[in-house]
Each structure stands twice: as C-alpha cells, then as structure tokens.
XYZ file of C-alpha atoms in Angstrom:
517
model
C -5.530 -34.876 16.450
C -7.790 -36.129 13.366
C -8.415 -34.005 10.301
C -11.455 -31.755 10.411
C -13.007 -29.136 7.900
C -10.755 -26.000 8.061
C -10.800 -23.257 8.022
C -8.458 -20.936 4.816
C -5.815 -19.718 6.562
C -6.780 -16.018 4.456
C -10.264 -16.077 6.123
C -9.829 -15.304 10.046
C -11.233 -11.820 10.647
C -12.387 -10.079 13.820
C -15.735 -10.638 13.639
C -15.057 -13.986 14.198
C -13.127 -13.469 17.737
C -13.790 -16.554 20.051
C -14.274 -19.291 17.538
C -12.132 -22.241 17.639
C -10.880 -23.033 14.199
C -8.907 -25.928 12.105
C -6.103 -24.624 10.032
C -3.396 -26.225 7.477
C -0.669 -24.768 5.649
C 3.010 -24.371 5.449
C 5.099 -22.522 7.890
C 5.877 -19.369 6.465
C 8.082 -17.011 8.687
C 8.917 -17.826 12.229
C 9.997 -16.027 15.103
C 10.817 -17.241 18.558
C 10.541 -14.442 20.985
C 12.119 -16.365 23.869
C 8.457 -17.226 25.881
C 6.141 -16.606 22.346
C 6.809 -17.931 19.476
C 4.767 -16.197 16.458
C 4.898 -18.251 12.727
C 3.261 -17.268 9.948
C 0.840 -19.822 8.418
C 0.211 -19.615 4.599
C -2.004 -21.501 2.779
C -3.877 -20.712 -0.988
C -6.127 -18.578 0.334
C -3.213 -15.962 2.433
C -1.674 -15.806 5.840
C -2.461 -16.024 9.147
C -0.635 -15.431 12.292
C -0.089 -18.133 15.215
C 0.589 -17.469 18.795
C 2.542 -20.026 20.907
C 1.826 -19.229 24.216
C 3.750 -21.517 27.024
C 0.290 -21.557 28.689
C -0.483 -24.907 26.179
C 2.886 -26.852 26.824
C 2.753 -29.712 24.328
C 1.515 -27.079 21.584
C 4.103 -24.773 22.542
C 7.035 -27.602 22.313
C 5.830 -28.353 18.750
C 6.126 -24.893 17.857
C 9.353 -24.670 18.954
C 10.757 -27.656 16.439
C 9.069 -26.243 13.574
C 10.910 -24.589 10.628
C 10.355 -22.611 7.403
C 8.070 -25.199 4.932
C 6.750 -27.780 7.405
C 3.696 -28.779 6.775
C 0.897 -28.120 9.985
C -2.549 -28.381 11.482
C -3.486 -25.821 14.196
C -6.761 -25.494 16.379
C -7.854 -23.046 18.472
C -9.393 -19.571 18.945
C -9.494 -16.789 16.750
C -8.231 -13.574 18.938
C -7.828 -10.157 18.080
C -4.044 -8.608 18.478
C -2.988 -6.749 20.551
C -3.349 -2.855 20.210
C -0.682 -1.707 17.967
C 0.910 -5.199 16.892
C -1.666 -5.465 14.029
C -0.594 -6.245 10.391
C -2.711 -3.655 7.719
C -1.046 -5.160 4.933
C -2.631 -8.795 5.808
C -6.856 -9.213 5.608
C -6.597 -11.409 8.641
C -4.535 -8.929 10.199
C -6.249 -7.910 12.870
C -6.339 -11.164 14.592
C -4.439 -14.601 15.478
C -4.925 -17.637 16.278
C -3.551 -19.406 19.188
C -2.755 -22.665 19.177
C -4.058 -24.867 21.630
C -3.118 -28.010 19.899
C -0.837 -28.529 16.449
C -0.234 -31.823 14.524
C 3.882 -31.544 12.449
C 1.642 -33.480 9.184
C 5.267 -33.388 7.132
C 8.677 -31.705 7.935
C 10.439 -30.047 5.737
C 14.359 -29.869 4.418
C 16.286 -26.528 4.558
C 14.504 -25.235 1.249
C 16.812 -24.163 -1.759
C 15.630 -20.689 -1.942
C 13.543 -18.105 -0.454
C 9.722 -19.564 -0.515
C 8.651 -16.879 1.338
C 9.700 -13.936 -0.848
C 9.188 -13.016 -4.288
C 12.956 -11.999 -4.983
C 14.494 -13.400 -8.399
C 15.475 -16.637 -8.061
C 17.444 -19.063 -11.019
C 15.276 -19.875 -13.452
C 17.113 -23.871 -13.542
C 16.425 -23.804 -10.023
C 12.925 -22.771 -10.161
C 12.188 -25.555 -12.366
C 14.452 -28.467 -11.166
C 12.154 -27.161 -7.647
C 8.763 -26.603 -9.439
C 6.621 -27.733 -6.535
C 8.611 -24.978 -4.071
C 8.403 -22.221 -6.841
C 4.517 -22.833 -7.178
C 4.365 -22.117 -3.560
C 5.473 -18.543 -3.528
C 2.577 -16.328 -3.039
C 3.251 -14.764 -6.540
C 3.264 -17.636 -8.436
C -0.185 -18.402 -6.387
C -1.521 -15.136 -7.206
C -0.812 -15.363 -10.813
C -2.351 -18.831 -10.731
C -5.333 -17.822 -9.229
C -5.818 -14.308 -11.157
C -5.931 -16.860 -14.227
C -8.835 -18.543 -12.776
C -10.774 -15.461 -12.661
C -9.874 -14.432 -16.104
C -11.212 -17.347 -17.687
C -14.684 -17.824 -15.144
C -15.374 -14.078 -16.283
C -14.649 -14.685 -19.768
C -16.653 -17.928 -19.936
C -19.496 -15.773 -17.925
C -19.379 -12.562 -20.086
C -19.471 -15.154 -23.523
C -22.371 -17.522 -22.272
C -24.582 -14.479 -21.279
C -23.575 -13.835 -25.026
C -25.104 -16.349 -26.371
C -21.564 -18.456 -27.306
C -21.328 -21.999 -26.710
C -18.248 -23.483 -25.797
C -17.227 -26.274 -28.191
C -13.918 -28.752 -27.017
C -12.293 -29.592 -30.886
C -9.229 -32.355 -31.469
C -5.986 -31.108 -30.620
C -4.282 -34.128 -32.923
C -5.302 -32.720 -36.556
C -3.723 -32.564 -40.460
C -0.762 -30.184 -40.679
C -2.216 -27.104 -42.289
C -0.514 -23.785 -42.992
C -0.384 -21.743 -39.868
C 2.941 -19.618 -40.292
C 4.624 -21.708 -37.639
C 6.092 -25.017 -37.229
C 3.971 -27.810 -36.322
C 4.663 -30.445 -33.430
C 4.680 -33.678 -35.205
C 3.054 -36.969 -33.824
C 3.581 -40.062 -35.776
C 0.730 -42.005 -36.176
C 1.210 -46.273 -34.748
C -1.373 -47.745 -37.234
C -0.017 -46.216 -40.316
C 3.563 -46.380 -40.255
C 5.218 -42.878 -41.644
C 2.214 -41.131 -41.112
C 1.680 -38.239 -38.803
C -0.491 -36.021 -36.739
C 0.105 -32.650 -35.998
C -0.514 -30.601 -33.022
C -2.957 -28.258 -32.919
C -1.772 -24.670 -33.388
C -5.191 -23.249 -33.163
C -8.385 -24.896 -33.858
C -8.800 -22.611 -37.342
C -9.919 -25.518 -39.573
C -12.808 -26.941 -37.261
C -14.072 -23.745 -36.208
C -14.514 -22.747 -39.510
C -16.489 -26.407 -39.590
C -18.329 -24.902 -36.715
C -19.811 -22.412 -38.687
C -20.441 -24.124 -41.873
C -22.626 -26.419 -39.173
C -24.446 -23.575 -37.846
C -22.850 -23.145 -34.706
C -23.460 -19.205 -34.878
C -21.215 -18.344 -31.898
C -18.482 -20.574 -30.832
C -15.727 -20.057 -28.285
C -13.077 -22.248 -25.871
C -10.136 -21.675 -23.941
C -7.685 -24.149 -25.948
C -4.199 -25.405 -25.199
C -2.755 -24.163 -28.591
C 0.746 -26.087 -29.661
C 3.578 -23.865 -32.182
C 7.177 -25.019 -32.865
C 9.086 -21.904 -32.758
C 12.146 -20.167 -30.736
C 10.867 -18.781 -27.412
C 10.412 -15.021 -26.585
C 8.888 -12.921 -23.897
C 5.514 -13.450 -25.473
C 6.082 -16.673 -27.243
C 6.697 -20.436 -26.451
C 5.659 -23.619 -27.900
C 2.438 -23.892 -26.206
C 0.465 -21.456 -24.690
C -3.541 -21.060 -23.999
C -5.409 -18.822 -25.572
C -9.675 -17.694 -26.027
C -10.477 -18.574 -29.568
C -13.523 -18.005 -30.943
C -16.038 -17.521 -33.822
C -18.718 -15.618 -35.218
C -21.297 -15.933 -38.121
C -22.823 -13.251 -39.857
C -21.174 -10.375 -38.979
C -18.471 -7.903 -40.158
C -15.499 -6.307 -38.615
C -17.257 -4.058 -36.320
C -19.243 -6.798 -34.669
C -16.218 -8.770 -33.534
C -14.653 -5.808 -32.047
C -17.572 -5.011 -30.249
C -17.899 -8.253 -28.701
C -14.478 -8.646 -27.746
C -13.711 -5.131 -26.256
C -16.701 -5.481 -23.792
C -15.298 -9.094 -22.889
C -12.200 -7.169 -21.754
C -13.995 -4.449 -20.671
C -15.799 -7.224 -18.239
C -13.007 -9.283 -17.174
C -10.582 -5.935 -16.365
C -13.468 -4.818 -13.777
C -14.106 -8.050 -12.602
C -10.862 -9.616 -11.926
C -8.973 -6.362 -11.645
C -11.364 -3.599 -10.554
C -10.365 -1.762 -13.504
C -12.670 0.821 -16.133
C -11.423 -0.157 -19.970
C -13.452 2.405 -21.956
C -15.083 1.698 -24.753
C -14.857 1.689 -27.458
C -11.295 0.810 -27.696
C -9.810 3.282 -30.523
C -8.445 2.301 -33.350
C -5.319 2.255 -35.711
C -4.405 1.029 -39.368
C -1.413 -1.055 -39.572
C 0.112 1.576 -41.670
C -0.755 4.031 -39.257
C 1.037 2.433 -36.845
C 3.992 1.748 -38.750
C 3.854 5.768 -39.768
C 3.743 6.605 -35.998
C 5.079 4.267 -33.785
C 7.766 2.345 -36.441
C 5.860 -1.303 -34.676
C 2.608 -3.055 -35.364
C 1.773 -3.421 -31.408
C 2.363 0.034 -30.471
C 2.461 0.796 -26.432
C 0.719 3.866 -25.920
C 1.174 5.307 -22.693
C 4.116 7.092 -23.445
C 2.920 10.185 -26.327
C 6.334 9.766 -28.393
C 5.297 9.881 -32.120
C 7.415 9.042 -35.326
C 7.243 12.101 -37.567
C 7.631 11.741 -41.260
C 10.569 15.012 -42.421
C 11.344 13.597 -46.114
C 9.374 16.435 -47.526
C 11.666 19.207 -45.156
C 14.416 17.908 -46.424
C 13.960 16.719 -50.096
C 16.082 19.149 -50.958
C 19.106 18.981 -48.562
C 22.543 19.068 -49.474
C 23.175 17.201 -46.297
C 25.283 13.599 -47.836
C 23.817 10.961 -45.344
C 19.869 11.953 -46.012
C 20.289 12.964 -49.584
C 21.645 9.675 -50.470
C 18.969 7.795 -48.575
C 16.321 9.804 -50.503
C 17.670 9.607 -53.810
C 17.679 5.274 -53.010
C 13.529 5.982 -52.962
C 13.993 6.324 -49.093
C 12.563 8.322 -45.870
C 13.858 10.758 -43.551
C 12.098 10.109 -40.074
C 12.560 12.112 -36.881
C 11.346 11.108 -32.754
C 10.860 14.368 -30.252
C 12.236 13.604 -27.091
C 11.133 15.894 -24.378
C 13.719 15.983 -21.860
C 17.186 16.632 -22.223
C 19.640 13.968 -22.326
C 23.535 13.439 -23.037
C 26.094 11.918 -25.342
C 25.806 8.615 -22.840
C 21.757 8.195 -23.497
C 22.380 9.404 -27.468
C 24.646 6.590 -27.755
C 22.543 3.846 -26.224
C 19.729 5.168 -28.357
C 21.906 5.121 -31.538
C 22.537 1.510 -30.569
C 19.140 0.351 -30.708
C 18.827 2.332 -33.939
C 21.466 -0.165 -35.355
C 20.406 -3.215 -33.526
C 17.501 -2.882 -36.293
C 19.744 -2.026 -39.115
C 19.651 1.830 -39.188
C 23.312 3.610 -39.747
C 23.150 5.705 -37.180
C 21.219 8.184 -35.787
C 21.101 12.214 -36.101
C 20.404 14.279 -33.725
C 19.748 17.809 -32.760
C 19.510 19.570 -29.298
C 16.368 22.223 -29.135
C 17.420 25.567 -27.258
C 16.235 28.559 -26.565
C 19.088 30.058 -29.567
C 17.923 27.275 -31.509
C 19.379 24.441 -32.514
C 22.687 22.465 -31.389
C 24.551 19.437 -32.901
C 27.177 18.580 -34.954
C 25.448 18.426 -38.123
C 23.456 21.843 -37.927
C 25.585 23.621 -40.300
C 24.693 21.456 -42.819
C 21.143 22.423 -43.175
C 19.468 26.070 -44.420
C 17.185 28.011 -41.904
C 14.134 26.975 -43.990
C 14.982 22.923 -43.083
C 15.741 23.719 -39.542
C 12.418 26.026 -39.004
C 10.742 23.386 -40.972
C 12.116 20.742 -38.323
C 10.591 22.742 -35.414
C 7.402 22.795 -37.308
C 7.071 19.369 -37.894
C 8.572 17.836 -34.315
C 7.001 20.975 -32.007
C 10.515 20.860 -30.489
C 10.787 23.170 -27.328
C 13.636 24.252 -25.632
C 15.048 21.672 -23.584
C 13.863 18.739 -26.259
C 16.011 16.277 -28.446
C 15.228 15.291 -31.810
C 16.610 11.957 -32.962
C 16.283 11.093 -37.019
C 16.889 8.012 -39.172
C 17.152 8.435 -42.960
C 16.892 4.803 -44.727
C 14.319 2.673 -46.156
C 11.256 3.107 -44.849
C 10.766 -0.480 -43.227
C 14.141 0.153 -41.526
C 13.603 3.551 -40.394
C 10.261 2.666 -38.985
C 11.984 -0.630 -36.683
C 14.591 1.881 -35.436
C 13.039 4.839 -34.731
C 9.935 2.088 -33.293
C 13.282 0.655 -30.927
C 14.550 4.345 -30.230
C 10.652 5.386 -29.294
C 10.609 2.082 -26.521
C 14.092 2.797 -25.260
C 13.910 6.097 -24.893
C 10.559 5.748 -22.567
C 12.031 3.075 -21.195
C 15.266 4.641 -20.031
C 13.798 8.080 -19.050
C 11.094 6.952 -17.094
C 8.067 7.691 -19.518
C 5.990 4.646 -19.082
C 2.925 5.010 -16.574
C 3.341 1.399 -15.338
C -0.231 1.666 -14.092
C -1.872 2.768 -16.760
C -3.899 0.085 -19.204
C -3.208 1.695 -22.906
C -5.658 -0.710 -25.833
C -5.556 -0.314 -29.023
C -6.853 -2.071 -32.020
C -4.863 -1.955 -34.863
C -6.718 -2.988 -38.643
C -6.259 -3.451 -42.076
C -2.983 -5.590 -42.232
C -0.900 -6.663 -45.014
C -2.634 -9.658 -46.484
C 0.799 -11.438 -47.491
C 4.371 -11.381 -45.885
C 7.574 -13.184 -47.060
C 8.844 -15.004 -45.064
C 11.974 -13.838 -43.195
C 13.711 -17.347 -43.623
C 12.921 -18.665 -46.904
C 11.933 -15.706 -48.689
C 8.670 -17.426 -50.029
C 5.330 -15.615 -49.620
C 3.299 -16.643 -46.575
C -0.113 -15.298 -44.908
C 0.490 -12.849 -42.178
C -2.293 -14.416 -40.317
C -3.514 -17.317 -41.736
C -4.515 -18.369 -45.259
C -8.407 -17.895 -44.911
C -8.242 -14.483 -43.974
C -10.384 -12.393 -46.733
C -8.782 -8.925 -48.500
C -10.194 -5.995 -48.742
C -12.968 -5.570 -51.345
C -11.186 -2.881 -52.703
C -7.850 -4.291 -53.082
C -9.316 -7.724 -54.474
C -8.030 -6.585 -58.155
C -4.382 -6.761 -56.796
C -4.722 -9.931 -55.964
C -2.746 -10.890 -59.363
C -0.906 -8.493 -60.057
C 0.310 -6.551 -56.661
C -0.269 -9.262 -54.237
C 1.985 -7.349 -51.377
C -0.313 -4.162 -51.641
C -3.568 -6.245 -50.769
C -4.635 -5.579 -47.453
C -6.714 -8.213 -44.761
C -9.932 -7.623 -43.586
C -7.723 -8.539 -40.077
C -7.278 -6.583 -36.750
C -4.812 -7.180 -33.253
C -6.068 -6.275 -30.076
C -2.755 -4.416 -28.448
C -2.153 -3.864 -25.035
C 0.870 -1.550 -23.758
C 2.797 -2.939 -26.495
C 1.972 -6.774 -26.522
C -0.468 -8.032 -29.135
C -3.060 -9.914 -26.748
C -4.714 -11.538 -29.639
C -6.151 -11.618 -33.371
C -8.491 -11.778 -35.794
C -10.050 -11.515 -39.435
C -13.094 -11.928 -41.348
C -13.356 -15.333 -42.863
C -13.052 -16.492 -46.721
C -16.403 -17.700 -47.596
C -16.587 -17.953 -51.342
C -14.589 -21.046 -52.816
C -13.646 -19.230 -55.556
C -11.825 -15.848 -53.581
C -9.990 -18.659 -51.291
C -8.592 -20.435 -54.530
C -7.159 -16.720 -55.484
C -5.640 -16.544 -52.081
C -4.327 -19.760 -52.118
C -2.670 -18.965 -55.627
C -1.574 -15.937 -53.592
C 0.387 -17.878 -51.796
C 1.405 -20.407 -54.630
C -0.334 -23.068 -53.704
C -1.956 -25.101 -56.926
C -5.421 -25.932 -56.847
C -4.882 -29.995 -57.203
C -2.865 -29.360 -53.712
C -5.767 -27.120 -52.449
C -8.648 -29.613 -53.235
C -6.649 -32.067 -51.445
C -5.569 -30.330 -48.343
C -8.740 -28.425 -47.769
C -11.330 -29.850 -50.135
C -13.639 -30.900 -47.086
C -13.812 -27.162 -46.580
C -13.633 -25.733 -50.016
C-alpha cells in the first residue's frame, strides 16, 4: 500500500461517516476480543479507534501481530460506534475506523515503560529513552501548548507594534549575577566567548539605534545549580521599550498575558494585575514571589509584645529584632506543629510558638507567660477565632520573614488551602537595588547592573547603598516569578554611580562597557 495524504488520527468525527481515510501513528492500546480486535491509534494530533473485523482477512491477520509502539498505516471508512460503546473523553469518539487494509511501517521492541500513560516514570530512564518519553501524550501536550504560547505572544506583540530582532548568543562576559558558560575562542588562543545569559547589552544597543519596541523569544544560557524553576538554559520573551516609564511596561505585558491565557488556555486574567512592593511582600508573605491563592498573611506583633517578660521574644527584641505571627484557620495537632516548626528551622528560625484559639481563649504551653493585655492584643492583631492556630517567630527580621514565608507555603500546602485551579498574578515593585552576594559576601545587582534607583533614593547612593531601591518589578504567578524587569540607566553619569555601587572603577567601566557608556 503506498503512502498517501492522511488524515490526523485526532480529526475523525461523525460528520465525516462514510469517507475512506489514510491514517499513521503508533499503536497505542490493544485489545483482542477473540473475532474483533480494537487498537488505539495515536498520533500528534490524538487518538483514534480501529476496528479489525475478520470480514477483511489479510487486514485482520496484521492486526493480530501488532503490539504496543508499532508503527502503522490504516485505510478505510470512518463509521460511527455503536450505541453505547462511544468514548466522551476522546473528540473522535464517536466514531472508528475500520481497517480495510494496514501496512506494519516499523515494529516495535517491548518498550521500557508505560508510553501510553502519564504515570511517573525514572527520570534516568526518561532520558536514556528520550524519543519514547516525547511520545507520551503529556509530554506532547506540553510541547504543543508551548507552540501556542509563543504564536499568541508573537501575535499579541506584532499587533503592538514590536519587531522581533534575533541578537548573538556568543557575546563578552558581562555582569549578570550568574555564572557564564565559557567558549574559548580558536583564533585567539586564551581568549573566550561567553554564552548569552540574556541579550541585556544589545538590546540596550537596540534602543540607542532607535528600535522603539523590540522583543524575541531567546535561548538564554546561566551556569548555576538546578532547581524547580532554574537550569542552565532555559527560553524566555525578552523585550524592550523606549520612552516610557514603569506603568507602560506593565501595561503592555499584563495584556500579553491577559491574551495568551484566553487564547491558549480559555482563561479571563483581569486587568490590571495588582500590585505589591517588595517590602510589602516581605511584610506579608516573608517571600518576594508570593502565591496568593491561599489568604494566609504574616502579621507584624513586635509592638504587642515590646514589653513582654516572655525570655525567647524579649531577647530577640532587645538584639533590634521582630516578633512575627501566621493565623492558621483550622485546627491542627502536635504532628502538623512539628512539621511546621521544621520548616521554620530549615530557614534558620529557633523554633516556633504557638497558641491554640478557643472559645475560653487561649491554649499552649507558653500562655502563662504573657499578661491579658498581650494576649487580647494577639487576637486583635491575628483575628484569631475559635478553632484557629497562631504560629510566631521572634528573630531578625530577614529570618523571621523566610520562616514564617516557609510555615505560610507548608501550612497551605499540607492542609489543603491551595485552589489548584485558580491563576493568582501579582506584580511585585520597588526592589532592593543592591544584594550581597550569598557566597562571597561582595555587593552585586539584584537584577542587573543597568537597572536605575529610585529618584528619591539617588542621594543614598554613597552613603546607604543597601537602602536604595530599583525602579524594577517581577511578574509572579502562584508563587513562581514568571519574569522581570526595570527601567533602564540612561545618563552616563548615574550608571558610573551604580557601577561604583557595585565597586567597579571607572578605568574597568570604560573598558567593559564604554561602547555603551
């Protein structure tokens, strides 16, 4: 039988009962029913079911050899099922095909796992088998649902007015906050190219040009450990705007994902997306990517309690420390207190207090310590009800802002809090300027090093250079930071500040970024 056009095994549907098709795929399921033998066909597109009816012999004997991953051609009619026998969870469900004649085009080994679910499956053996794993109808979803994302984005920026600009990926090692990927150079020996962590330098080029509005989807390359939401390289939608302030960008990038959520997804992202200082978020949720569909807020209690006699928070407060407190609103036991006091300590908090709202009042351990004014004072500040469990962390404040920020996520985690469907953005602004860096010590830019300060914290520049805060902003999504962005350095002068921010002389400056300065 010789190849002809075919037909996606996804695309039979009843109104097409009676026409003879082509279809190719990979034999998904089978089952032999003694006289009718039934396999499921799966290509890109979905599934289809085939009928083997004795009626065609030879086609029938080829059925009956094939197994789970051979590779197939089918022709014949589309028919509907029979009453009853039809599949609502497949679009070509309401009909078959039945195969009148079938070419075997490759047969296939006993696979090593399960194609045809989406079970967990080794993560060695998923790669060592990539071309199997790619197969499975999730990993084909998620391939696919990609596609879509970037044809809407590229859609919603062009109708923009953006203009998407390719730039090298093999560039001069600049100051990104990660690693670079080093390629040495074979026409001058111990010299090297970096990998592009993010096309920064030449979209700032870009705009010095007069490319107004820029934008590509860009293979971005970063030398550091792996995480959930990090890896050396990744893909992301960079772009870049001229002539406009903080509020522009925002707007133009919460009603791209505004546009690709209904298209791709069907979903409604209002807008416009609210928004959060850094600070704020700190304050309230003890993380800068705060997942909001869960309500649980951080509550600050150091002014309740500046006066306590209790040992553990006086001490902290007397160090120039915080007393911080969660409302949990359900009850739990010692075995959920414990795990929470573990994540607590897994971000260097000493423990973790506690108190049990009822309708008497309130019941722990550590209640007699405390006067009737601190405990009403508690209430007030949590709006504890009976039933509720307040958790508190006395410390400094960066520490008791990452544990109560771990308690908050395992806490909604663990008790069932989280709307899994729900889509929860948030923007959150105004971020330190400068970090140090957790490894060397040495001040570094929290986002990059042409990111402009606040006008009104430009005078601590020199002489409180921690305090100054970026004209940047995240775009959060249930707790994962999809993406970032600041308002560029434009005067030569303000960058040289920021680079002596981040002690960087100006001989080194004019030679590392004198094309730009």
């Amino acid at each position: 039988m010789s190849l002809t056009p075919r037909t996606p095994c996804g695309a039979p549907r009843i109104e097409q009962a009676g026409q003879s098709v082509d279809v190719y795929g990979w034999v998904h399921r089978r089952r032999d029913l003694g006289g009718l033998i039934f396999i499921d066909l799966r290509d890109r597109s979905g599934i289809v079911q085939v009928k083997f009816d004795p009626v065609h012999a030879q086609a029938h004997a080829t059925g009956g050899e094939l197994r789970l991953e051979t590779v197939i051609h089918v022709r014949g009619p589309i028919v509907r099922r029979p009453p009853g026998t039809e599949n609502k969870e497949l679009p070509s469900g309401a009909v078959e095909i039945e195969a009148q004649a079938v070419d075997i085009l490759n047969r296939a080994l006993p696979p090593p796992f399960a194609v045809n679910e989406d079970g967990a499956v080794d993560e060695q053996l998923r790669l060592r088998y990539r071309y199997l794993d790619l197969r499975r109808q999730r990993m084909a979803r998620n391939l696919q649902l990609r596609h879509r994302m970037a044809k809407a984005i590229r859609d919603f920026l062009d109708d923009e007015g953006f203009v998407e600009i390719e730039t090298p990926v093999l560039i001069r090692s600049t100051p990104e906050g990660a690693r670079d990927y080093l390629v040495p150079s074979r026409l001058k020996t111990g010299h090297v190219y970096a990998l592009a962590q993010s096309p920064q330098l030449y979209k700032q080029l870009l705009m010095v040009a007069g490319m107004d509005r820029y934008f590509q989807i860009v293979r971005c390359y970063r030398d550091e450990d792996q995480r959930a939401d990090r890896q050396p390289e990744f893909t992301q939608l960079d772009l870049e705007m001229s002539f406009v302030a903080e509020d522009d960008v925002l707007d133009v990038v919460e009603r791209c994902f505004a546009h690709v959520w209904k298209q791709v997804l069907g979903v409604a992202v209002a807008t416009p997306i609210r928004r959060i200082t850094h600070a704020d978020a700190m304050l309230r949720y003890g993380v800068d990517k705060p997942d909001l569909r869960y309500k649980l807020e951080i509550e600050e209690l150091s002014s309740i309690f500046a006066g306590t006699e209790f040992k553990i928070f006086r001490q902290a407060l007397d160090a120039g420390g915080v007393v911080r407190g969660l409302r949990i609103p359900v009850t739990i036991g010692g075995k959920e207190i414990d795990a929470l006091t573990e994540a607590a300590r897994g971000d260097g908090a000493k423990g973790l207090a506690f108190w049990h709202r009822e309708a008497q009042g309130w019941r722990s351990p550590i209640t007699k310590f405390f006067t009737e004014r601190e405990l009403v004072g508690l209430e007030q500040a949590t709006g504890a009800q009976p039933g509720d469990v307040v958790v508190a962390v006395a410390d400094r404040p960066e520490v008791a802002a990452a544990a109560l920020g771990s308690v908050r996520k395992s806490a909604a985690r663990s008790l069932g809090l989280i709307d899994e469907r729900a889509f929860e953005f948030v923007w959150v602004t105004e971020f330190p300027l400068f970090e140090r860096s957790k490894e060397t010590g040495d001040v570094t830019a929290a986002h990059h090093p042409f990111t402009s300060p606040r006008p009104e914290d430009v005078a601590l520049l020199a002489s409180e250079p921690m305090r100054v805060r970026a004209r940047a902003y995240d775009l959060v999504l249930n707790g994962t930071e999809l993406g970032s962005g600041s308002i560029r350095i434009h005067d030569p002068e303000m960058q040289q500040r920021v680079f002596s921010g981040l002690g960087m002389a100006r001989e080194d400056a004019e030679r590392r970024f004198g094309f730009l300065l």
